[in-house]
Short mmCIF file of N, CA, C and O in Angstrom, two decimals:
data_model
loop_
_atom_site.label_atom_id
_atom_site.label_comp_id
_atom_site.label_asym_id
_atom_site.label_seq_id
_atom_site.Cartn_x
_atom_site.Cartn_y
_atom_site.Cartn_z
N UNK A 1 0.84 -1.18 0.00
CA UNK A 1 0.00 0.00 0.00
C UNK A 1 0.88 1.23 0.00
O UNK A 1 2.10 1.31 0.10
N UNK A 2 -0.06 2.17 -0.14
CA UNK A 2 0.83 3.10 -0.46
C UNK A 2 0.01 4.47 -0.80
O UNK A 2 -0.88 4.55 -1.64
N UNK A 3 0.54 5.67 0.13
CA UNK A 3 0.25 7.16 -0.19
C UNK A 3 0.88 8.27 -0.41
O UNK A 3 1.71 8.57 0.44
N UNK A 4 0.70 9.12 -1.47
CA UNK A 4 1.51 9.76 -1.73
C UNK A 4 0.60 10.98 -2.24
O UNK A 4 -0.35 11.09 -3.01
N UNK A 5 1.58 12.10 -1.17
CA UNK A 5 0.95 13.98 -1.15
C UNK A 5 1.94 14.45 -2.24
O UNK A 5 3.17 14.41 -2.27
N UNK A 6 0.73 15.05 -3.40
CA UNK A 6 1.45 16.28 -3.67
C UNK A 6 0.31 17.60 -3.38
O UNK A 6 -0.88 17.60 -3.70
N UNK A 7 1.03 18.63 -2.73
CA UNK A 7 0.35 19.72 -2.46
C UNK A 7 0.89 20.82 -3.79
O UNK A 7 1.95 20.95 -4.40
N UNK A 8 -0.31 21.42 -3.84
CA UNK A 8 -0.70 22.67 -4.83
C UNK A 8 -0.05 23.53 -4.34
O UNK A 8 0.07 23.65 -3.12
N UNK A 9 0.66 24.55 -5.45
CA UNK A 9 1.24 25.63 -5.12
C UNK A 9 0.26 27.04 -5.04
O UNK A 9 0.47 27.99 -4.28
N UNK A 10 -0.72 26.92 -5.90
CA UNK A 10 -1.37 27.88 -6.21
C UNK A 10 -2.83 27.86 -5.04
O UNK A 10 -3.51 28.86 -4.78
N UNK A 11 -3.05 26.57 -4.50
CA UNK A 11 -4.43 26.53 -3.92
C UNK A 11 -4.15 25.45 -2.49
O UNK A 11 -3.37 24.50 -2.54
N UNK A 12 -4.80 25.75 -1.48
CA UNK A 12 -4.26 24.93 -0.19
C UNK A 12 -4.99 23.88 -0.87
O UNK A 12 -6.16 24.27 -0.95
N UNK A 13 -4.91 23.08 -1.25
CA UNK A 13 -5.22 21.20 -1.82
C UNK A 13 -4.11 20.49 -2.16
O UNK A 13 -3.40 20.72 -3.13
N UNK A 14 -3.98 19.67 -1.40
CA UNK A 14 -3.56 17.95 -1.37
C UNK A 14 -3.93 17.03 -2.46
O UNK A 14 -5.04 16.50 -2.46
N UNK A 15 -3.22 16.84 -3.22
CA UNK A 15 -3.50 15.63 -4.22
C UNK A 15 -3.15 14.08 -3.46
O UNK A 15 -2.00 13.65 -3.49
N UNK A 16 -4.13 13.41 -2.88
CA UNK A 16 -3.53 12.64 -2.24
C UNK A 16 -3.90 11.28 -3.02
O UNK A 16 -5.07 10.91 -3.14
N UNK A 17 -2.80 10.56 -3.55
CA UNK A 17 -3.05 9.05 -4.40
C UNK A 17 -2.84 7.73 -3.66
O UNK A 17 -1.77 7.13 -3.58
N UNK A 18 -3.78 7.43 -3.22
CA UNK A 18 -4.31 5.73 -2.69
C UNK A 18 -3.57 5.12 -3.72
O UNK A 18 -3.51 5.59 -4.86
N UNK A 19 -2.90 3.89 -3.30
CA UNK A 19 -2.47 2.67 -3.97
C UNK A 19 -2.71 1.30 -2.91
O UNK A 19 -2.26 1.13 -1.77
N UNK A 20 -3.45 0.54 -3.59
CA UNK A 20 -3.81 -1.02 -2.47
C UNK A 20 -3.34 -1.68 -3.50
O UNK A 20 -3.88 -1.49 -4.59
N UNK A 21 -2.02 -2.80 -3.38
CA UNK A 21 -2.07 -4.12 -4.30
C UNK A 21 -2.90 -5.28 -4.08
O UNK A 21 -2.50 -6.14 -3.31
N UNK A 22 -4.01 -5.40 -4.68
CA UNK A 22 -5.40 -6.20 -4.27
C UNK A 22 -5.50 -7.22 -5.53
O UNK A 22 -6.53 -7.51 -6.13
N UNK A 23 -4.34 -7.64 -5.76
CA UNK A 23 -4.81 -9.11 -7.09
C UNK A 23 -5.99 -9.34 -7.20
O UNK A 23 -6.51 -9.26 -8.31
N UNK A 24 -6.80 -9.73 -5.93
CA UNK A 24 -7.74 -11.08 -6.13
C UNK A 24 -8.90 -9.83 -6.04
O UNK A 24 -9.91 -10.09 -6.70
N UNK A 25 -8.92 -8.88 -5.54
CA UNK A 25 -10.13 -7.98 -5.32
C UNK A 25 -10.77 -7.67 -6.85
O UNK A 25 -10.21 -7.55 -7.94
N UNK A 26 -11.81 -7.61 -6.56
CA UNK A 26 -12.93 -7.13 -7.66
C UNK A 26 -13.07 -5.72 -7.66
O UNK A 26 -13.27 -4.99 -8.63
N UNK A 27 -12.89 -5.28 -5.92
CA UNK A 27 -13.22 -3.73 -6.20
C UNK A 27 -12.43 -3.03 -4.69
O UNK A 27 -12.25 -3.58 -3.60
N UNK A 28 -12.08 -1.75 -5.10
CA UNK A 28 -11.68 -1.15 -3.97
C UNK A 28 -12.14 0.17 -4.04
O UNK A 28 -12.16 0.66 -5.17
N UNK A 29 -12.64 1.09 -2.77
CA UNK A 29 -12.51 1.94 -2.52
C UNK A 29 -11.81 2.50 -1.17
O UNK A 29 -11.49 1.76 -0.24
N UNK A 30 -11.64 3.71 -1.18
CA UNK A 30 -11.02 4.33 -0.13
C UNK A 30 -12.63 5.24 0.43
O UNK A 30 -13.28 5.97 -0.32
N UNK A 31 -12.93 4.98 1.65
CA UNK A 31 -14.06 5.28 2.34
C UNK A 31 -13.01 6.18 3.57
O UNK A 31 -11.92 5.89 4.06
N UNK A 32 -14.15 7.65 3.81
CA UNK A 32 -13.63 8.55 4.97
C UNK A 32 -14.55 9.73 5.35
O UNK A 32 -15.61 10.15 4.89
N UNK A 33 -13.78 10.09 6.32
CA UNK A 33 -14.67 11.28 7.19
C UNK A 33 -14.25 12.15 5.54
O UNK A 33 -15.43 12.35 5.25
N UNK A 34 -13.68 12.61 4.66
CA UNK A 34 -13.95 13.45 3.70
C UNK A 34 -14.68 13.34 2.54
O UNK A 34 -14.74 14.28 1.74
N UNK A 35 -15.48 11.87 2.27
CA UNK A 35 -16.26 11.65 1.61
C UNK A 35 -17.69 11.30 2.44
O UNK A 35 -18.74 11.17 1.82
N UNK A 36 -17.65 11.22 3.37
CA UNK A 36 -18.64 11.12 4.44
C UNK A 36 -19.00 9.39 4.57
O UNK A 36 -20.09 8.98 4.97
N UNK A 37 -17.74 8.40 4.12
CA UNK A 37 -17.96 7.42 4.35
C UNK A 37 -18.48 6.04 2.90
O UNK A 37 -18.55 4.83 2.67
N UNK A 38 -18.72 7.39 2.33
CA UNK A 38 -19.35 6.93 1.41
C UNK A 38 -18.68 5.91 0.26
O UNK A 38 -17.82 6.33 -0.51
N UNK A 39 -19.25 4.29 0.23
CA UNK A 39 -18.60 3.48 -0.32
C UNK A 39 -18.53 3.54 -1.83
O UNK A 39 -17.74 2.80 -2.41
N UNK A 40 -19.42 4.48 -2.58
CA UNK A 40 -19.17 4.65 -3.87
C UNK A 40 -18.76 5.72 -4.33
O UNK A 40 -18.91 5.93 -5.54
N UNK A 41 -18.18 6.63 -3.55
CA UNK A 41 -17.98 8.27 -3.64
C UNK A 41 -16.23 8.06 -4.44
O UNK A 41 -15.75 8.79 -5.31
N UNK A 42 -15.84 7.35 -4.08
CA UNK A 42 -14.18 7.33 -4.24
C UNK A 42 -13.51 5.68 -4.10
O UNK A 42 -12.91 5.14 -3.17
N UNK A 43 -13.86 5.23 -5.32
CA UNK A 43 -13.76 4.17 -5.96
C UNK A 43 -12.27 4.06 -6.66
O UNK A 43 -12.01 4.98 -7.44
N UNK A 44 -11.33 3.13 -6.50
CA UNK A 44 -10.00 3.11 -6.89
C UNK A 44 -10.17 2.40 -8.53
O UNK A 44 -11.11 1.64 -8.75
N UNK A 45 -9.61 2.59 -9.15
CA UNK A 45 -9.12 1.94 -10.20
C UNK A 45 -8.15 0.81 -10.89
O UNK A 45 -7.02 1.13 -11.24
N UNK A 46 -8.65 -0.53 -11.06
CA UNK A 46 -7.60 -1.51 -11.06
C UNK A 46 -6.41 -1.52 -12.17
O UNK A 46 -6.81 -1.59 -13.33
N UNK A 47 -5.35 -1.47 -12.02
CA UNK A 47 -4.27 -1.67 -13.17
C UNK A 47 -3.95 -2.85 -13.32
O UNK A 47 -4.04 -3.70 -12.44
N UNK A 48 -3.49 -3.04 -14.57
CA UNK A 48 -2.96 -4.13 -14.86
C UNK A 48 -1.83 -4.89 -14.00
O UNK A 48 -1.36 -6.01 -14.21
N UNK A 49 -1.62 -4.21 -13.24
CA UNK A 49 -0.66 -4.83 -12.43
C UNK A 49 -1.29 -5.98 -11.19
O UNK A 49 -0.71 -6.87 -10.57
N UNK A 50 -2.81 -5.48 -11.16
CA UNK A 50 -3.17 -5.69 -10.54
C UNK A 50 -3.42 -4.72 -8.87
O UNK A 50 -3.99 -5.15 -7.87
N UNK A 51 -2.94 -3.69 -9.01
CA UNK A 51 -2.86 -2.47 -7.69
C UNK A 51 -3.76 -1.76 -7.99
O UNK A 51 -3.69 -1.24 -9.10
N UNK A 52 -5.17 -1.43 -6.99
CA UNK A 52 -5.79 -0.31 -7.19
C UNK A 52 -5.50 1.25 -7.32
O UNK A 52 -5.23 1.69 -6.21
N UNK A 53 -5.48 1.97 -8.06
CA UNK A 53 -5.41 3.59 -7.63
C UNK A 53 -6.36 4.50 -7.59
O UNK A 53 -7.57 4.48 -7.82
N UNK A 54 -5.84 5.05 -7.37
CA UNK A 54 -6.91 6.39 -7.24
C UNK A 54 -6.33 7.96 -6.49
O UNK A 54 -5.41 8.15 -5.69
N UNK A 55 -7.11 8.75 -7.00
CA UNK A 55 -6.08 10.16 -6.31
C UNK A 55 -7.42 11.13 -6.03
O UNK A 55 -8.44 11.22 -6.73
N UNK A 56 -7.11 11.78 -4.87
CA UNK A 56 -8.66 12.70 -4.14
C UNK A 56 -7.93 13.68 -3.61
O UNK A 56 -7.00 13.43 -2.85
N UNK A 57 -8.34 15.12 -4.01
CA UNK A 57 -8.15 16.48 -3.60
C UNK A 57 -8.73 16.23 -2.41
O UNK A 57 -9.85 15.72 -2.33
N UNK A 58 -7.98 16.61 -1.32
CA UNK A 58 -8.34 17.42 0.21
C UNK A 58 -7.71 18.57 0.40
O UNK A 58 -6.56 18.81 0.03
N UNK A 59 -8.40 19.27 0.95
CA UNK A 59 -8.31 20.38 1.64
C UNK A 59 -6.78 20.20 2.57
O UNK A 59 -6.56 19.20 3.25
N UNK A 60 -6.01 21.13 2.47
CA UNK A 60 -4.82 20.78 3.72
C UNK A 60 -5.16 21.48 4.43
O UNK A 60 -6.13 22.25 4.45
N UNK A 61 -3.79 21.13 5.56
CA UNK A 61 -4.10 21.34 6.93
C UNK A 61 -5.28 20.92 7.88
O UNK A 61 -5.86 21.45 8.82
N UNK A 62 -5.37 19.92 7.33
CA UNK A 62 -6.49 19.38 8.35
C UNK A 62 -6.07 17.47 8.27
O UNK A 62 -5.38 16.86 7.46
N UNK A 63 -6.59 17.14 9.12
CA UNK A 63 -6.68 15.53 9.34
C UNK A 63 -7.70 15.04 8.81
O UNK A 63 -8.82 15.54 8.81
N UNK A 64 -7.25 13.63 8.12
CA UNK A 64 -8.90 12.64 7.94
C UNK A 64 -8.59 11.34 8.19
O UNK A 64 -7.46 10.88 8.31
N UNK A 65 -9.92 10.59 8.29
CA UNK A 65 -9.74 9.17 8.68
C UNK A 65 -10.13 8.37 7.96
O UNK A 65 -11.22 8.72 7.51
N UNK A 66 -9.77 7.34 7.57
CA UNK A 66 -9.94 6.67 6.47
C UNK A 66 -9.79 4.86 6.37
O UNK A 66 -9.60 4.12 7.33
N UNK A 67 -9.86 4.65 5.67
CA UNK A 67 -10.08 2.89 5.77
C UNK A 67 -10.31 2.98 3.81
O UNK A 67 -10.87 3.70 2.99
N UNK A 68 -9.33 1.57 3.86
CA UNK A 68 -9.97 0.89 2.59
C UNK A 68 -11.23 -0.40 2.54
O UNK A 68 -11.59 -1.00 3.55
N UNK A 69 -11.64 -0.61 1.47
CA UNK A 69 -13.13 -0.97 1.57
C UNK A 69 -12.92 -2.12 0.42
O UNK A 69 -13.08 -1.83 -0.76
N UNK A 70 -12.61 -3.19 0.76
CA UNK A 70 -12.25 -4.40 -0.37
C UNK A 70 -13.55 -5.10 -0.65
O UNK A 70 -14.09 -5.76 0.25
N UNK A 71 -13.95 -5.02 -1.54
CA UNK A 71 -15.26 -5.88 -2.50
C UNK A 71 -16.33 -6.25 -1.47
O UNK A 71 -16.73 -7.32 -1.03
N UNK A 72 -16.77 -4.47 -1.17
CA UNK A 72 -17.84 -3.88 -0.26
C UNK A 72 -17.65 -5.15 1.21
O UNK A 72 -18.22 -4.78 2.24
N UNK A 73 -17.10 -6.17 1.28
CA UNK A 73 -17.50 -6.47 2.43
C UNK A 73 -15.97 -6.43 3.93
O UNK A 73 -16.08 -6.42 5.16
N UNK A 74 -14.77 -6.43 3.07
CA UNK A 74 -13.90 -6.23 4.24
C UNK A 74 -13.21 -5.07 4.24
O UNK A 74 -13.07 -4.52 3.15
N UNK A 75 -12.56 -4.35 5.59
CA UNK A 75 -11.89 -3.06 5.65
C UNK A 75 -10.33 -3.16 5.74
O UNK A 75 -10.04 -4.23 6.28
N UNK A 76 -9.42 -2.56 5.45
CA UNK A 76 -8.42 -2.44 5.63
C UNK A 76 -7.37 -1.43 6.11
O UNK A 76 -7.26 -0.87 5.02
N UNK A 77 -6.63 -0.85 6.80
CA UNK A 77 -5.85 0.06 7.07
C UNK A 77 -4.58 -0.07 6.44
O UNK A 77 -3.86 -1.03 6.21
N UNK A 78 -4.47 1.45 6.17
CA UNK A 78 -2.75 0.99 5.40
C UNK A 78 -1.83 1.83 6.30
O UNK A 78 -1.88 2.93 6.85
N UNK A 79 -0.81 0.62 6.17
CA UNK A 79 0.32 0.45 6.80
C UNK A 79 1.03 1.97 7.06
O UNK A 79 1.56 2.43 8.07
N UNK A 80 0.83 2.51 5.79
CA UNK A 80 1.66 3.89 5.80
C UNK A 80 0.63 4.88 6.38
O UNK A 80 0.77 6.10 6.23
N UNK A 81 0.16 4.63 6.68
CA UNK A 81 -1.10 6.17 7.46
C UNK A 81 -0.13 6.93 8.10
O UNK A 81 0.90 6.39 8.50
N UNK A 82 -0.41 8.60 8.33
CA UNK A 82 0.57 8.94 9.68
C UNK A 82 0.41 8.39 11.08
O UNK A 82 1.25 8.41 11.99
N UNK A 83 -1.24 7.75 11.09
CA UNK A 83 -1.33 7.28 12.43
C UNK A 83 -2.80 6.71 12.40
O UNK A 83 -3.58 7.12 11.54
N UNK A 84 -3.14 5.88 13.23
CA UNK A 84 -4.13 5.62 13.90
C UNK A 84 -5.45 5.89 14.29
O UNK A 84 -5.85 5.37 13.25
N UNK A 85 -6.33 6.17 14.76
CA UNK A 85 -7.06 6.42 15.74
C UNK A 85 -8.32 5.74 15.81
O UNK A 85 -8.94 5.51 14.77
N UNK A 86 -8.92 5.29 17.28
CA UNK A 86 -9.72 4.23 17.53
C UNK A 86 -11.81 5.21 17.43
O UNK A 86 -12.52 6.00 18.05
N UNK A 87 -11.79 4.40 16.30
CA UNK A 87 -13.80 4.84 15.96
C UNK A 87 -14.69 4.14 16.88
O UNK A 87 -14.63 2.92 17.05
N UNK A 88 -15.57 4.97 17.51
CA UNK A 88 -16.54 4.16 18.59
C UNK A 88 -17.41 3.51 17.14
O UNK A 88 -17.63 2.30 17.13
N UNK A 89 -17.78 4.21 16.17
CA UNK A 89 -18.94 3.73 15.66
C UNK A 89 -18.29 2.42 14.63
O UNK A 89 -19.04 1.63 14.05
N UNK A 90 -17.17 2.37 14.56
CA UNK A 90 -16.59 1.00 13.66
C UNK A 90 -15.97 0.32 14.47
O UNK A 90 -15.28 -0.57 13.96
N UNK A 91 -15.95 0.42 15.64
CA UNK A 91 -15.43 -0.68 16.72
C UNK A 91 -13.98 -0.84 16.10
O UNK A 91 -13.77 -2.05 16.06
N UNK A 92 -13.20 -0.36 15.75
CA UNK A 92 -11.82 -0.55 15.26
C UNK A 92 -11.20 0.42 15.13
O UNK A 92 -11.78 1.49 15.33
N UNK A 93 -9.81 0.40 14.75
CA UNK A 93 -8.69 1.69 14.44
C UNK A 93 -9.28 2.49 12.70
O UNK A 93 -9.91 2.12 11.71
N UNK A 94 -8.79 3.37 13.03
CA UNK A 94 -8.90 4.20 11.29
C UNK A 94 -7.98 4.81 11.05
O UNK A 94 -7.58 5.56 11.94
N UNK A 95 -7.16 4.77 9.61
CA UNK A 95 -6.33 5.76 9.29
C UNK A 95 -5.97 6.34 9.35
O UNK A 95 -6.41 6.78 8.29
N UNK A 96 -5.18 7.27 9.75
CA UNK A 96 -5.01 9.04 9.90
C UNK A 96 -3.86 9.64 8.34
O UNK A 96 -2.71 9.22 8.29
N UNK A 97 -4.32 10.48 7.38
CA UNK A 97 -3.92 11.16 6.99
C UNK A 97 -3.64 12.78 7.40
O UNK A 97 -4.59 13.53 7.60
N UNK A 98 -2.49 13.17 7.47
CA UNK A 98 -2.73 14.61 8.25
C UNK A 98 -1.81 15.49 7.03
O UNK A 98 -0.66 15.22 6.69
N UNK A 99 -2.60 16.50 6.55
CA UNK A 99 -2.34 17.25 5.20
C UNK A 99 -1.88 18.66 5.50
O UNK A 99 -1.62 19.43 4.57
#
């Protein structure tokens, strides 16, 4: 897995690009407090390699939380987040991107 910021010179936005290597997956998205969770809002794209991508403008200077969403039924955290933090309403840890 894998994330990678490029920030705008001209406008406070974060280009931030999701990468999950998901062979066997049918589908991935990246689900978060900046899409409001939403499992079809920000849908990755499979390559031939088999690695999902995908890339989503945020707002910087601010934090979000996030989780990947493998073929609507399992979640995943990636390894590279800046950090952590524990969701009462998902009973588990979530992502931290901080922009």
């Amino acid at each position: 897995m894998a994330i990678k910021k490029q920030y705008l010179k001209t406008k406070p936005i974060c280009k931030v690009t999701f990468s999950v290597p998901a062979e066997e997956a049918k589908s991935v998205a990246v689900i978060g407090n900046f899409n409001e969770w939403n499992s079809e809002a920000t849908e990755l794209k499979k390559l031939k390699n088999g690695t999902f991508k995908g890339t989503v403008d945020l707002a910087s200077n601010n934090s979000y939380e996030f989780r990947y969403l493998i073929d609507e039924k399992s979640y995943l955290n990636d390894a590279e987040a800046d950090g952590f933090a524990w969701n009462e309403f998902a009973g588990a840890d979530n992502g931290i991107i901080n922009l």
